[in-house]
Amino acid sequence: MRQLTILKSVESVGIGLHKGEPIRIVLEPMEADSGIVFYRSDLGMSVKALPEYVINTQMATVVGNDKGAISTIEHLLSAVWAYGIDNIRIVVDGPEVPVMDGSSGSFCMMLDEAQIRPLEAYKKVLIVRKPVEVQEGNKFARVLPSKTPTFRFTIHFDHVAIGHQEYHFEFGKKAFLDEIARARTFGFMKDVQMLRARGLALGGSLDNAVVMDEKKILNPEGLRYSDEFVRHKILDAIGDLALLGAPMIGDYESFAGSHHLNHLLTKAILKDPSNYEIKTLVPEISPAYEKVFA
């Protein structure tokens, strides 16, 4: 099975969720073994999508270095992971990836426009070999060995629109597009003033998030899925685990997880080489994994 990139460059413009500024984004092809690379054209800085470059996980996953940072990368990375793309350059001209409609849907459309191109090099995957778990109080995120990528998420909010939600997602590109990609980020009106005082959520609106007051959902169109909230948590987790550097073959499970817990989990996995194996999908073994990335 070959590594994948995109066939041609595509671009779009959207609002940054946290800074509220228009951001131009360009997706560009890259050669084999390049990985996922972010580039800020306004600063001339590049940073790879790897755990060691994560510098903040407050409300979003942020990568950066001493030259600058790029925020809100998880929704785009979720789409890149779902499409099986191993090598791509993501160019933005500001401090974050645009939020678009708050889901991965717009990025999936960009990737459809860009088309997928196979490269000569063989694909590499990260196979979970041992259980790994991180906890904070009663919240946790963990991975277990599995023959296919699966995601199990549970959330509980004391709000009539959310309550207790659970979702089990068996990964596949079509399943991602049908079940996960359109699930939007969400938040509460009571938190907006606090977040904006801290310079966050300045671009948030009913156009790019599900917003609730104390009693109801404020979006006139309502929800896209009855359990859209927990599905979005899975979307975020897929994007955060894309930072492992290779597609993960394992079973992810979380209760009340967050970008922070997902980041701790990726670091915990990679800390001990006995936790995982990087396998190259040469022709002799690739048939066993082709269904996963179809």
PDB file of C-alpha atoms in Angstrom:
ATOM      1  CA  MET A   1       0.000   0.000   0.000  1.00  0.00           C
ATOM      2  CA  ARG A   2       1.422   3.343  -1.094  1.00  0.00           C
ATOM      3  CA  GLN A   3       1.774   6.614   0.760  1.00  0.00           C
ATOM      4  CA  LEU A   4      -0.679   9.292  -0.334  1.00  0.00           C
ATOM      5  CA  THR A   5      -0.562  13.012  -1.014  1.00  0.00           C
ATOM      6  CA  ILE A   6      -2.869  15.306  -2.955  1.00  0.00           C
ATOM      7  CA  LEU A   7      -2.765  15.762  -6.721  1.00  0.00           C
ATOM      8  CA  LYS A   8      -2.962  19.558  -6.837  1.00  0.00           C
ATOM      9  CA  SER A   9      -3.019  22.591  -4.588  1.00  0.00           C
ATOM     10  CA  VAL A  10      -6.359  23.974  -3.428  1.00  0.00           C
ATOM     11  CA  GLU A  11      -7.190  27.038  -1.364  1.00  0.00           C
ATOM     12  CA  SER A  12      -9.973  28.675   0.587  1.00  0.00           C
ATOM     13  CA  VAL A  13     -10.597  31.544   3.007  1.00  0.00           C
ATOM     14  CA  GLY A  14     -12.384  31.413   6.358  1.00  0.00           C
ATOM     15  CA  ILE A  15     -12.577  33.054   9.773  1.00  0.00           C
ATOM     16  CA  GLY A  16     -10.303  32.018  12.614  1.00  0.00           C
ATOM     17  CA  LEU A  17     -12.412  30.777  15.548  1.00  0.00           C
ATOM     18  CA  HIS A  18     -10.302  32.270  18.309  1.00  0.00           C
ATOM     19  CA  LYS A  19      -8.857  35.450  16.788  1.00  0.00           C
ATOM     20  CA  GLY A  20     -11.782  36.241  14.487  1.00  0.00           C
ATOM     21  CA  GLU A  21      -9.518  37.177  11.569  1.00  0.00           C
ATOM     22  CA  PRO A  22      -9.899  36.119   7.898  1.00  0.00           C
ATOM     23  CA  ILE A  23      -7.385  33.351   7.144  1.00  0.00           C
ATOM     24  CA  ARG A  24      -6.310  32.102   3.725  1.00  0.00           C
ATOM     25  CA  ILE A  25      -5.510  28.377   3.682  1.00  0.00           C
ATOM     26  CA  VAL A  26      -3.741  26.452   0.921  1.00  0.00           C
ATOM     27  CA  LEU A  27      -3.281  22.679   0.823  1.00  0.00           C
ATOM     28  CA  GLU A  28      -0.223  21.597  -1.187  1.00  0.00           C
ATOM     29  CA  PRO A  29       1.192  18.208  -2.293  1.00  0.00           C
ATOM     30  CA  MET A  30       4.405  16.923  -0.707  1.00  0.00           C
ATOM     31  CA  GLU A  31       6.828  14.133  -1.493  1.00  0.00           C
ATOM     32  CA  ALA A  32       7.001  10.773   0.280  1.00  0.00           C
ATOM     33  CA  ASP A  33       8.096  10.695   3.933  1.00  0.00           C
ATOM     34  CA  SER A  34       7.528  14.458   4.301  1.00  0.00           C
ATOM     35  CA  GLY A  35       4.691  14.020   6.790  1.00  0.00           C
ATOM     36  CA  ILE A  36       2.126  16.692   7.625  1.00  0.00           C
ATOM     37  CA  VAL A  37       3.722  20.135   7.664  1.00  0.00           C
ATOM     38  CA  PHE A  38       2.152  23.450   8.650  1.00  0.00           C
ATOM     39  CA  TYR A  39       3.546  26.669   7.189  1.00  0.00           C
ATOM     40  CA  ARG A  40       2.734  30.242   8.193  1.00  0.00           C
ATOM     41  CA  SER A  41       3.352  32.354   5.125  1.00  0.00           C
ATOM     42  CA  ASP A  42       3.159  35.617   7.100  1.00  0.00           C
ATOM     43  CA  LEU A  43       6.049  34.514   9.335  1.00  0.00           C
ATOM     44  CA  GLY A  44       7.967  32.164   7.021  1.00  0.00           C
ATOM     45  CA  MET A  45       7.810  29.393   9.632  1.00  0.00           C
ATOM     46  CA  SER A  46       7.285  25.647   9.250  1.00  0.00           C
ATOM     47  CA  VAL A  47       6.306  23.148  11.922  1.00  0.00           C
ATOM     48  CA  LYS A  48       5.522  19.455  11.673  1.00  0.00           C
ATOM     49  CA  ALA A  49       2.345  17.901  13.054  1.00  0.00           C
ATOM     50  CA  LEU A  50       4.045  15.922  15.825  1.00  0.00           C
ATOM     51  CA  PRO A  51       3.517  15.822  19.619  1.00  0.00           C
ATOM     52  CA  GLU A  52       6.814  17.537  20.399  1.00  0.00           C
ATOM     53  CA  TYR A  53       5.605  20.679  18.620  1.00  0.00           C
ATOM     54  CA  VAL A  54       2.310  20.981  20.513  1.00  0.00           C
ATOM     55  CA  ILE A  55       2.601  24.103  22.668  1.00  0.00           C
ATOM     56  CA  ASN A  56      -0.983  24.608  23.866  1.00  0.00           C
ATOM     57  CA  THR A  57      -4.172  22.552  24.220  1.00  0.00           C
ATOM     58  CA  GLN A  58      -6.477  25.173  25.733  1.00  0.00           C
ATOM     59  CA  MET A  59      -9.721  25.091  23.716  1.00  0.00           C
ATOM     60  CA  ALA A  60      -7.793  23.872  20.636  1.00  0.00           C
ATOM     61  CA  THR A  61      -4.629  22.042  19.653  1.00  0.00           C
ATOM     62  CA  VAL A  62      -1.784  24.443  18.866  1.00  0.00           C
ATOM     63  CA  VAL A  63       1.590  23.655  17.276  1.00  0.00           C
ATOM     64  CA  GLY A  64       4.502  26.039  17.116  1.00  0.00           C
ATOM     65  CA  ASN A  65       8.134  26.897  17.741  1.00  0.00           C
ATOM     66  CA  ASP A  66      10.164  29.958  18.678  1.00  0.00           C
ATOM     67  CA  LYS A  67       8.997  31.751  15.509  1.00  0.00           C
ATOM     68  CA  GLY A  68       5.252  31.458  16.072  1.00  0.00           C
ATOM     69  CA  ALA A  69       2.231  29.192  16.412  1.00  0.00           C
ATOM     70  CA  ILE A  70      -0.707  27.750  14.453  1.00  0.00           C
ATOM     71  CA  SER A  71      -3.913  27.020  16.348  1.00  0.00           C
ATOM     72  CA  THR A  72      -7.111  25.006  15.801  1.00  0.00           C
ATOM     73  CA  ILE A  73      -5.490  22.332  13.660  1.00  0.00           C
ATOM     74  CA  GLU A  74      -7.590  19.374  14.823  1.00  0.00           C
ATOM     75  CA  HIS A  75     -10.596  19.605  12.467  1.00  0.00           C
ATOM     76  CA  LEU A  76      -8.375  19.723   9.392  1.00  0.00           C
ATOM     77  CA  LEU A  77      -6.108  16.952  10.681  1.00  0.00           C
ATOM     78  CA  SER A  78      -9.175  14.795  11.281  1.00  0.00           C
ATOM     79  CA  ALA A  79     -10.079  15.076   7.583  1.00  0.00           C
ATOM     80  CA  VAL A  80      -6.476  14.481   6.475  1.00  0.00           C
ATOM     81  CA  TRP A  81      -6.355  11.321   8.652  1.00  0.00           C
ATOM     82  CA  ALA A  82      -9.698  10.106   7.294  1.00  0.00           C
ATOM     83  CA  TYR A  83      -8.536  10.483   3.691  1.00  0.00           C
ATOM     84  CA  GLY A  84      -5.377   8.475   4.433  1.00  0.00           C
ATOM     85  CA  ILE A  85      -3.069  11.335   3.450  1.00  0.00           C
ATOM     86  CA  ASP A  86       0.496  10.851   4.663  1.00  0.00           C
ATOM     87  CA  ASN A  87       2.190  13.879   3.137  1.00  0.00           C
ATOM     88  CA  ILE A  88       0.755  17.376   2.801  1.00  0.00           C
ATOM     89  CA  ARG A  89       1.721  21.000   3.393  1.00  0.00           C
ATOM     90  CA  ILE A  90      -0.887  23.235   5.023  1.00  0.00           C
ATOM     91  CA  VAL A  91      -0.227  26.930   4.404  1.00  0.00           C
ATOM     92  CA  VAL A  92      -2.007  29.645   6.387  1.00  0.00           C
ATOM     93  CA  ASP A  93      -1.360  33.386   6.462  1.00  0.00           C
ATOM     94  CA  GLY A  94      -2.305  33.875  10.098  1.00  0.00           C
ATOM     95  CA  PRO A  95      -2.231  32.332  13.571  1.00  0.00           C
ATOM     96  CA  GLU A  96      -4.816  29.562  13.098  1.00  0.00           C
ATOM     97  CA  VAL A  97      -6.521  27.252  10.666  1.00  0.00           C
ATOM     98  CA  PRO A  98      -9.910  28.754   9.720  1.00  0.00           C
ATOM     99  CA  VAL A  99     -12.846  27.195  11.549  1.00  0.00           C
ATOM    100  CA  MET A 100     -15.089  27.056   8.446  1.00  0.00           C
ATOM    101  CA  ASP A 101     -18.454  25.685   9.706  1.00  0.00           C
ATOM    102  CA  GLY A 102     -16.992  24.209  12.909  1.00  0.00           C
ATOM    103  CA  SER A 103     -16.650  20.690  11.522  1.00  0.00           C
ATOM    104  CA  SER A 104     -14.376  18.807   9.105  1.00  0.00           C
ATOM    105  CA  GLY A 105     -16.871  19.026   6.248  1.00  0.00           C
ATOM    106  CA  SER A 106     -15.308  21.960   4.387  1.00  0.00           C
ATOM    107  CA  PHE A 107     -11.849  20.389   4.598  1.00  0.00           C
ATOM    108  CA  CYS A 108     -13.221  17.141   3.166  1.00  0.00           C
ATOM    109  CA  MET A 109     -14.577  19.135   0.222  1.00  0.00           C
ATOM    110  CA  MET A 110     -11.167  20.755  -0.257  1.00  0.00           C
ATOM    111  CA  LEU A 111      -9.512  17.326  -0.288  1.00  0.00           C
ATOM    112  CA  ASP A 112     -12.084  16.050  -2.773  1.00  0.00           C
ATOM    113  CA  GLU A 113     -11.217  18.983  -5.031  1.00  0.00           C
ATOM    114  CA  ALA A 114      -7.472  18.399  -4.575  1.00  0.00           C
ATOM    115  CA  GLN A 115      -7.841  14.654  -5.321  1.00  0.00           C
ATOM    116  CA  ILE A 116      -5.604  11.950  -3.894  1.00  0.00           C
ATOM    117  CA  ARG A 117      -2.330  10.862  -5.495  1.00  0.00           C
ATOM    118  CA  PRO A 118      -0.347   7.722  -4.579  1.00  0.00           C
ATOM    119  CA  LEU A 119       3.425   7.957  -4.190  1.00  0.00           C
ATOM    120  CA  GLU A 120       6.103   5.336  -4.760  1.00  0.00           C
ATOM    121  CA  ALA A 121       6.979   4.839  -1.080  1.00  0.00           C
ATOM    122  CA  TYR A 122       5.059   2.356   1.052  1.00  0.00           C
ATOM    123  CA  LYS A 123       2.657   3.563   3.719  1.00  0.00           C
ATOM    124  CA  LYS A 124       3.630   3.311   7.395  1.00  0.00           C
ATOM    125  CA  VAL A 125       1.201   2.735  10.259  1.00  0.00           C
ATOM    126  CA  LEU A 126       1.533   2.843  14.030  1.00  0.00           C
ATOM    127  CA  ILE A 127       0.211  -0.360  15.584  1.00  0.00           C
ATOM    128  CA  VAL A 128      -0.700  -0.199  19.283  1.00  0.00           C
ATOM    129  CA  ARG A 129       0.909  -3.160  21.072  1.00  0.00           C
ATOM    130  CA  LYS A 130       0.073  -2.432  24.736  1.00  0.00           C
ATOM    131  CA  PRO A 131      -2.681  -0.595  26.612  1.00  0.00           C
ATOM    132  CA  VAL A 132      -1.760   3.016  27.369  1.00  0.00           C
ATOM    133  CA  GLU A 133      -3.929   5.318  29.511  1.00  0.00           C
ATOM    134  CA  VAL A 134      -3.796   8.853  30.881  1.00  0.00           C
ATOM    135  CA  GLN A 135      -6.143  10.223  33.552  1.00  0.00           C
ATOM    136  CA  GLU A 136      -7.154  13.468  35.222  1.00  0.00           C
ATOM    137  CA  GLY A 137      -9.622  12.811  38.030  1.00  0.00           C
ATOM    138  CA  ASN A 138     -12.438  10.733  36.559  1.00  0.00           C
ATOM    139  CA  LYS A 139     -11.564  11.780  33.015  1.00  0.00           C
ATOM    140  CA  PHE A 140      -9.424   9.467  30.897  1.00  0.00           C
ATOM    141  CA  ALA A 141      -8.183   8.662  27.412  1.00  0.00           C
ATOM    142  CA  ARG A 142      -6.624   5.346  26.471  1.00  0.00           C
ATOM    143  CA  VAL A 143      -5.654   3.108  23.579  1.00  0.00           C
ATOM    144  CA  LEU A 144      -5.755  -0.679  23.366  1.00  0.00           C
ATOM    145  CA  PRO A 145      -4.467  -3.111  20.745  1.00  0.00           C
ATOM    146  CA  SER A 146      -6.970  -3.707  17.942  1.00  0.00           C
ATOM    147  CA  LYS A 147      -6.932  -4.941  14.354  1.00  0.00           C
ATOM    148  CA  THR A 148      -8.713  -1.807  13.140  1.00  0.00           C
ATOM    149  CA  PRO A 149      -8.947   1.810  14.341  1.00  0.00           C
ATOM    150  CA  THR A 150     -11.996   2.307  16.553  1.00  0.00           C
ATOM    151  CA  PHE A 151     -13.096   5.269  18.658  1.00  0.00           C
ATOM    152  CA  ARG A 152     -15.353   5.062  21.712  1.00  0.00           C
ATOM    153  CA  PHE A 153     -16.299   8.282  23.466  1.00  0.00           C
ATOM    154  CA  THR A 154     -18.565   9.109  26.399  1.00  0.00           C
ATOM    155  CA  ILE A 155     -19.558  12.571  27.604  1.00  0.00           C
ATOM    156  CA  HIS A 156     -21.861  13.868  30.306  1.00  0.00           C
ATOM    157  CA  PHE A 157     -23.050  17.460  30.629  1.00  0.00           C
ATOM    158  CA  ASP A 158     -25.689  18.811  32.995  1.00  0.00           C
ATOM    159  CA  HIS A 159     -27.577  20.405  30.129  1.00  0.00           C
ATOM    160  CA  VAL A 160     -30.896  19.270  28.717  1.00  0.00           C
ATOM    161  CA  ALA A 161     -29.576  19.386  25.128  1.00  0.00           C
ATOM    162  CA  ILE A 162     -26.612  17.109  25.844  1.00  0.00           C
ATOM    163  CA  GLY A 163     -26.908  14.960  28.960  1.00  0.00           C
ATOM    164  CA  HIS A 164     -25.198  11.562  28.691  1.00  0.00           C
ATOM    165  CA  GLN A 165     -23.991  10.567  25.223  1.00  0.00           C
ATOM    166  CA  GLU A 166     -21.914   7.642  23.993  1.00  0.00           C
ATOM    167  CA  TYR A 167     -20.702   6.798  20.505  1.00  0.00           C
ATOM    168  CA  HIS A 168     -18.703   3.903  19.055  1.00  0.00           C
ATOM    169  CA  PHE A 169     -17.120   4.606  15.676  1.00  0.00           C
ATOM    170  CA  GLU A 170     -15.384   1.974  13.553  1.00  0.00           C
ATOM    171  CA  PHE A 171     -13.053   3.916  11.320  1.00  0.00           C
ATOM    172  CA  GLY A 172     -13.396   4.042   7.545  1.00  0.00           C
ATOM    173  CA  LYS A 173     -13.406   6.965   5.116  1.00  0.00           C
ATOM    174  CA  LYS A 174     -17.052   6.532   4.088  1.00  0.00           C
ATOM    175  CA  ALA A 175     -18.097   6.036   7.709  1.00  0.00           C
ATOM    176  CA  PHE A 176     -16.195   9.199   8.657  1.00  0.00           C
ATOM    177  CA  LEU A 177     -17.990  11.206   5.981  1.00  0.00           C
ATOM    178  CA  ASP A 178     -21.382   9.795   6.986  1.00  0.00           C
ATOM    179  CA  GLU A 179     -21.082   9.762  10.778  1.00  0.00           C
ATOM    180  CA  ILE A 180     -18.387  12.187  11.972  1.00  0.00           C
ATOM    181  CA  ALA A 181     -17.222  14.816   9.458  1.00  0.00           C
ATOM    182  CA  ARG A 182     -20.201  17.190   9.774  1.00  0.00           C
ATOM    183  CA  ALA A 183     -20.342  17.236  13.596  1.00  0.00           C
ATOM    184  CA  ARG A 184     -19.689  20.800  14.764  1.00  0.00           C
ATOM    185  CA  THR A 185     -17.808  22.202  17.708  1.00  0.00           C
ATOM    186  CA  PHE A 186     -20.018  23.465  20.519  1.00  0.00           C
ATOM    187  CA  GLY A 187     -20.057  25.836  23.460  1.00  0.00           C
ATOM    188  CA  PHE A 188     -22.176  27.740  25.983  1.00  0.00           C
ATOM    189  CA  MET A 189     -23.198  31.386  25.911  1.00  0.00           C
ATOM    190  CA  LYS A 190     -22.202  31.753  29.576  1.00  0.00           C
ATOM    191  CA  ASP A 191     -18.600  30.979  28.620  1.00  0.00           C
ATOM    192  CA  VAL A 192     -18.381  33.366  25.669  1.00  0.00           C
ATOM    193  CA  GLN A 193     -17.637  36.524  27.662  1.00  0.00           C
ATOM    194  CA  MET A 194     -14.959  34.768  29.699  1.00  0.00           C
ATOM    195  CA  LEU A 195     -13.314  33.301  26.594  1.00  0.00           C
ATOM    196  CA  ARG A 196     -13.357  36.597  24.718  1.00  0.00           C
ATOM    197  CA  ALA A 197     -11.767  38.358  27.677  1.00  0.00           C
ATOM    198  CA  ARG A 198      -8.914  35.859  27.293  1.00  0.00           C
ATOM    199  CA  GLY A 199      -8.634  36.529  23.553  1.00  0.00           C
ATOM    200  CA  LEU A 200     -10.432  33.317  22.536  1.00  0.00           C
ATOM    201  CA  ALA A 201     -13.611  32.568  20.546  1.00  0.00           C
ATOM    202  CA  LEU A 202     -13.529  36.033  18.931  1.00  0.00           C
ATOM    203  CA  GLY A 203     -14.676  34.515  15.629  1.00  0.00           C
ATOM    204  CA  GLY A 204     -17.252  32.160  17.115  1.00  0.00           C
ATOM    205  CA  SER A 205     -20.836  32.438  15.898  1.00  0.00           C
ATOM    206  CA  LEU A 206     -23.909  30.351  15.139  1.00  0.00           C
ATOM    207  CA  ASP A 207     -22.385  29.856  11.664  1.00  0.00           C
ATOM    208  CA  ASN A 208     -19.453  27.827  13.007  1.00  0.00           C
ATOM    209  CA  ALA A 209     -20.540  26.301  16.325  1.00  0.00           C
ATOM    210  CA  VAL A 210     -23.487  24.807  18.155  1.00  0.00           C
ATOM    211  CA  VAL A 211     -24.222  27.333  20.897  1.00  0.00           C
ATOM    212  CA  MET A 212     -26.443  26.840  23.946  1.00  0.00           C
ATOM    213  CA  ASP A 213     -27.858  29.053  26.643  1.00  0.00           C
ATOM    214  CA  GLU A 214     -28.931  27.581  29.982  1.00  0.00           C
ATOM    215  CA  LYS A 215     -31.981  25.836  28.529  1.00  0.00           C
ATOM    216  CA  LYS A 216     -31.727  25.285  24.783  1.00  0.00           C
ATOM    217  CA  ILE A 217     -29.756  25.221  21.554  1.00  0.00           C
ATOM    218  CA  LEU A 218     -29.660  28.671  19.942  1.00  0.00           C
ATOM    219  CA  ASN A 219     -28.925  27.601  16.352  1.00  0.00           C
ATOM    220  CA  PRO A 220     -32.162  28.027  14.355  1.00  0.00           C
ATOM    221  CA  GLU A 221     -31.442  24.909  12.256  1.00  0.00           C
ATOM    222  CA  GLY A 222     -30.897  22.710  15.313  1.00  0.00           C
ATOM    223  CA  LEU A 223     -28.523  19.734  15.307  1.00  0.00           C
ATOM    224  CA  ARG A 224     -27.114  17.760  12.395  1.00  0.00           C
ATOM    225  CA  TYR A 225     -27.163  14.557  14.461  1.00  0.00           C
ATOM    226  CA  SER A 226     -29.130  13.920  17.647  1.00  0.00           C
ATOM    227  CA  ASP A 227     -25.799  13.139  19.349  1.00  0.00           C
ATOM    228  CA  GLU A 228     -23.707  15.693  17.461  1.00  0.00           C
ATOM    229  CA  PHE A 229     -21.792  16.657  20.611  1.00  0.00           C
ATOM    230  CA  VAL A 230     -20.150  13.286  21.257  1.00  0.00           C
ATOM    231  CA  ARG A 231     -19.538  12.781  17.546  1.00  0.00           C
ATOM    232  CA  HIS A 232     -17.599  16.043  17.489  1.00  0.00           C
ATOM    233  CA  LYS A 233     -15.502  14.789  20.386  1.00  0.00           C
ATOM    234  CA  ILE A 234     -14.543  11.796  18.223  1.00  0.00           C
ATOM    235  CA  LEU A 235     -13.740  14.172  15.348  1.00  0.00           C
ATOM    236  CA  ASP A 236     -11.393  16.083  17.660  1.00  0.00           C
ATOM    237  CA  ALA A 237      -9.779  12.884  18.939  1.00  0.00           C
ATOM    238  CA  ILE A 238      -9.047  11.647  15.412  1.00  0.00           C
ATOM    239  CA  GLY A 239      -7.399  14.982  14.603  1.00  0.00           C
ATOM    240  CA  ASP A 240      -5.365  14.990  17.804  1.00  0.00           C
ATOM    241  CA  LEU A 241      -4.167  11.408  17.272  1.00  0.00           C
ATOM    242  CA  ALA A 242      -3.067  12.325  13.746  1.00  0.00           C
ATOM    243  CA  LEU A 243      -0.132  13.976  15.536  1.00  0.00           C
ATOM    244  CA  LEU A 244       1.321  10.510  16.241  1.00  0.00           C
ATOM    245  CA  GLY A 245       3.105  10.796  12.892  1.00  0.00           C
ATOM    246  CA  ALA A 246       1.496   7.720  11.300  1.00  0.00           C
ATOM    247  CA  PRO A 247      -2.071   6.377  11.122  1.00  0.00           C
ATOM    248  CA  MET A 248      -2.879   4.510  14.342  1.00  0.00           C
ATOM    249  CA  ILE A 249      -4.181   0.950  14.344  1.00  0.00           C
ATOM    250  CA  GLY A 250      -5.737   0.634  17.783  1.00  0.00           C
ATOM    251  CA  ASP A 251      -8.848   1.100  19.891  1.00  0.00           C
ATOM    252  CA  TYR A 252      -9.209   4.599  21.383  1.00  0.00           C
ATOM    253  CA  GLU A 253     -11.574   5.132  24.300  1.00  0.00           C
ATOM    254  CA  SER A 254     -12.279   8.228  26.386  1.00  0.00           C
ATOM    255  CA  PHE A 255     -14.591   9.611  29.036  1.00  0.00           C
ATOM    256  CA  ALA A 256     -14.850  13.405  29.117  1.00  0.00           C
ATOM    257  CA  GLY A 257     -11.631  13.650  27.104  1.00  0.00           C
ATOM    258  CA  SER A 258     -10.069  16.848  25.808  1.00  0.00           C
ATOM    259  CA  HIS A 259      -7.312  18.133  23.555  1.00  0.00           C
ATOM    260  CA  HIS A 260      -5.087  18.166  26.639  1.00  0.00           C
ATOM    261  CA  LEU A 261      -5.734  14.506  27.501  1.00  0.00           C
ATOM    262  CA  ASN A 262      -5.309  13.489  23.863  1.00  0.00           C
ATOM    263  CA  HIS A 263      -1.950  15.254  23.783  1.00  0.00           C
ATOM    264  CA  LEU A 264      -0.839  13.521  26.993  1.00  0.00           C
ATOM    265  CA  LEU A 265      -1.926  10.226  25.443  1.00  0.00           C
ATOM    266  CA  THR A 266       0.102  10.699  22.259  1.00  0.00           C
ATOM    267  CA  LYS A 267       3.174  11.528  24.357  1.00  0.00           C
ATOM    268  CA  ALA A 268       2.592   8.519  26.605  1.00  0.00           C
ATOM    269  CA  ILE A 269       2.287   6.176  23.618  1.00  0.00           C
ATOM    270  CA  LEU A 270       5.513   7.386  22.032  1.00  0.00           C
ATOM    271  CA  LYS A 271       7.461   7.549  25.316  1.00  0.00           C
ATOM    272  CA  ASP A 272       7.895   3.761  25.494  1.00  0.00           C
ATOM    273  CA  PRO A 273       8.831   1.975  22.231  1.00  0.00           C
ATOM    274  CA  SER A 274       7.273  -1.231  23.564  1.00  0.00           C
ATOM    275  CA  ASN A 275       3.848   0.458  23.397  1.00  0.00           C
ATOM    276  CA  TYR A 276       3.754   0.450  19.608  1.00  0.00           C
ATOM    277  CA  GLU A 277       5.278  -0.760  16.360  1.00  0.00           C
ATOM    278  CA  ILE A 278       5.799   1.237  13.163  1.00  0.00           C
ATOM    279  CA  LYS A 279       4.994  -1.141  10.324  1.00  0.00           C
ATOM    280  CA  THR A 280       5.636  -0.523   6.622  1.00  0.00           C
ATOM    281  CA  LEU A 281       2.798  -1.853   4.490  1.00  0.00           C
ATOM    282  CA  VAL A 282       4.816  -3.707   1.876  1.00  0.00           C
ATOM    283  CA  PRO A 283       2.823  -5.835  -0.629  1.00  0.00           C
ATOM    284  CA  GLU A 284       3.167  -9.022   1.425  1.00  0.00           C
ATOM    285  CA  ILE A 285       1.240  -7.587   4.379  1.00  0.00           C
ATOM    286  CA  SER A 286      -0.748  -4.655   2.963  1.00  0.00           C
ATOM    287  CA  PRO A 287      -3.902  -6.683   2.056  1.00  0.00           C
ATOM    288  CA  ALA A 288      -4.633  -7.076   5.774  1.00  0.00           C
ATOM    289  CA  TYR A 289      -4.872  -3.270   6.115  1.00  0.00           C
ATOM    290  CA  GLU A 290      -6.367  -2.204   2.777  1.00  0.00           C
ATOM    291  CA  LYS A 291      -9.943  -2.298   4.071  1.00  0.00           C
ATOM    292  CA  VAL A 292      -9.018   0.129   6.843  1.00  0.00           C
ATOM    293  CA  PHE A 293      -7.868   2.811   4.421  1.00  0.00           C
ATOM    294  CA  ALA A 294     -10.279   2.142   1.549  1.00  0.00           C
TER     295      ALA A 294
END
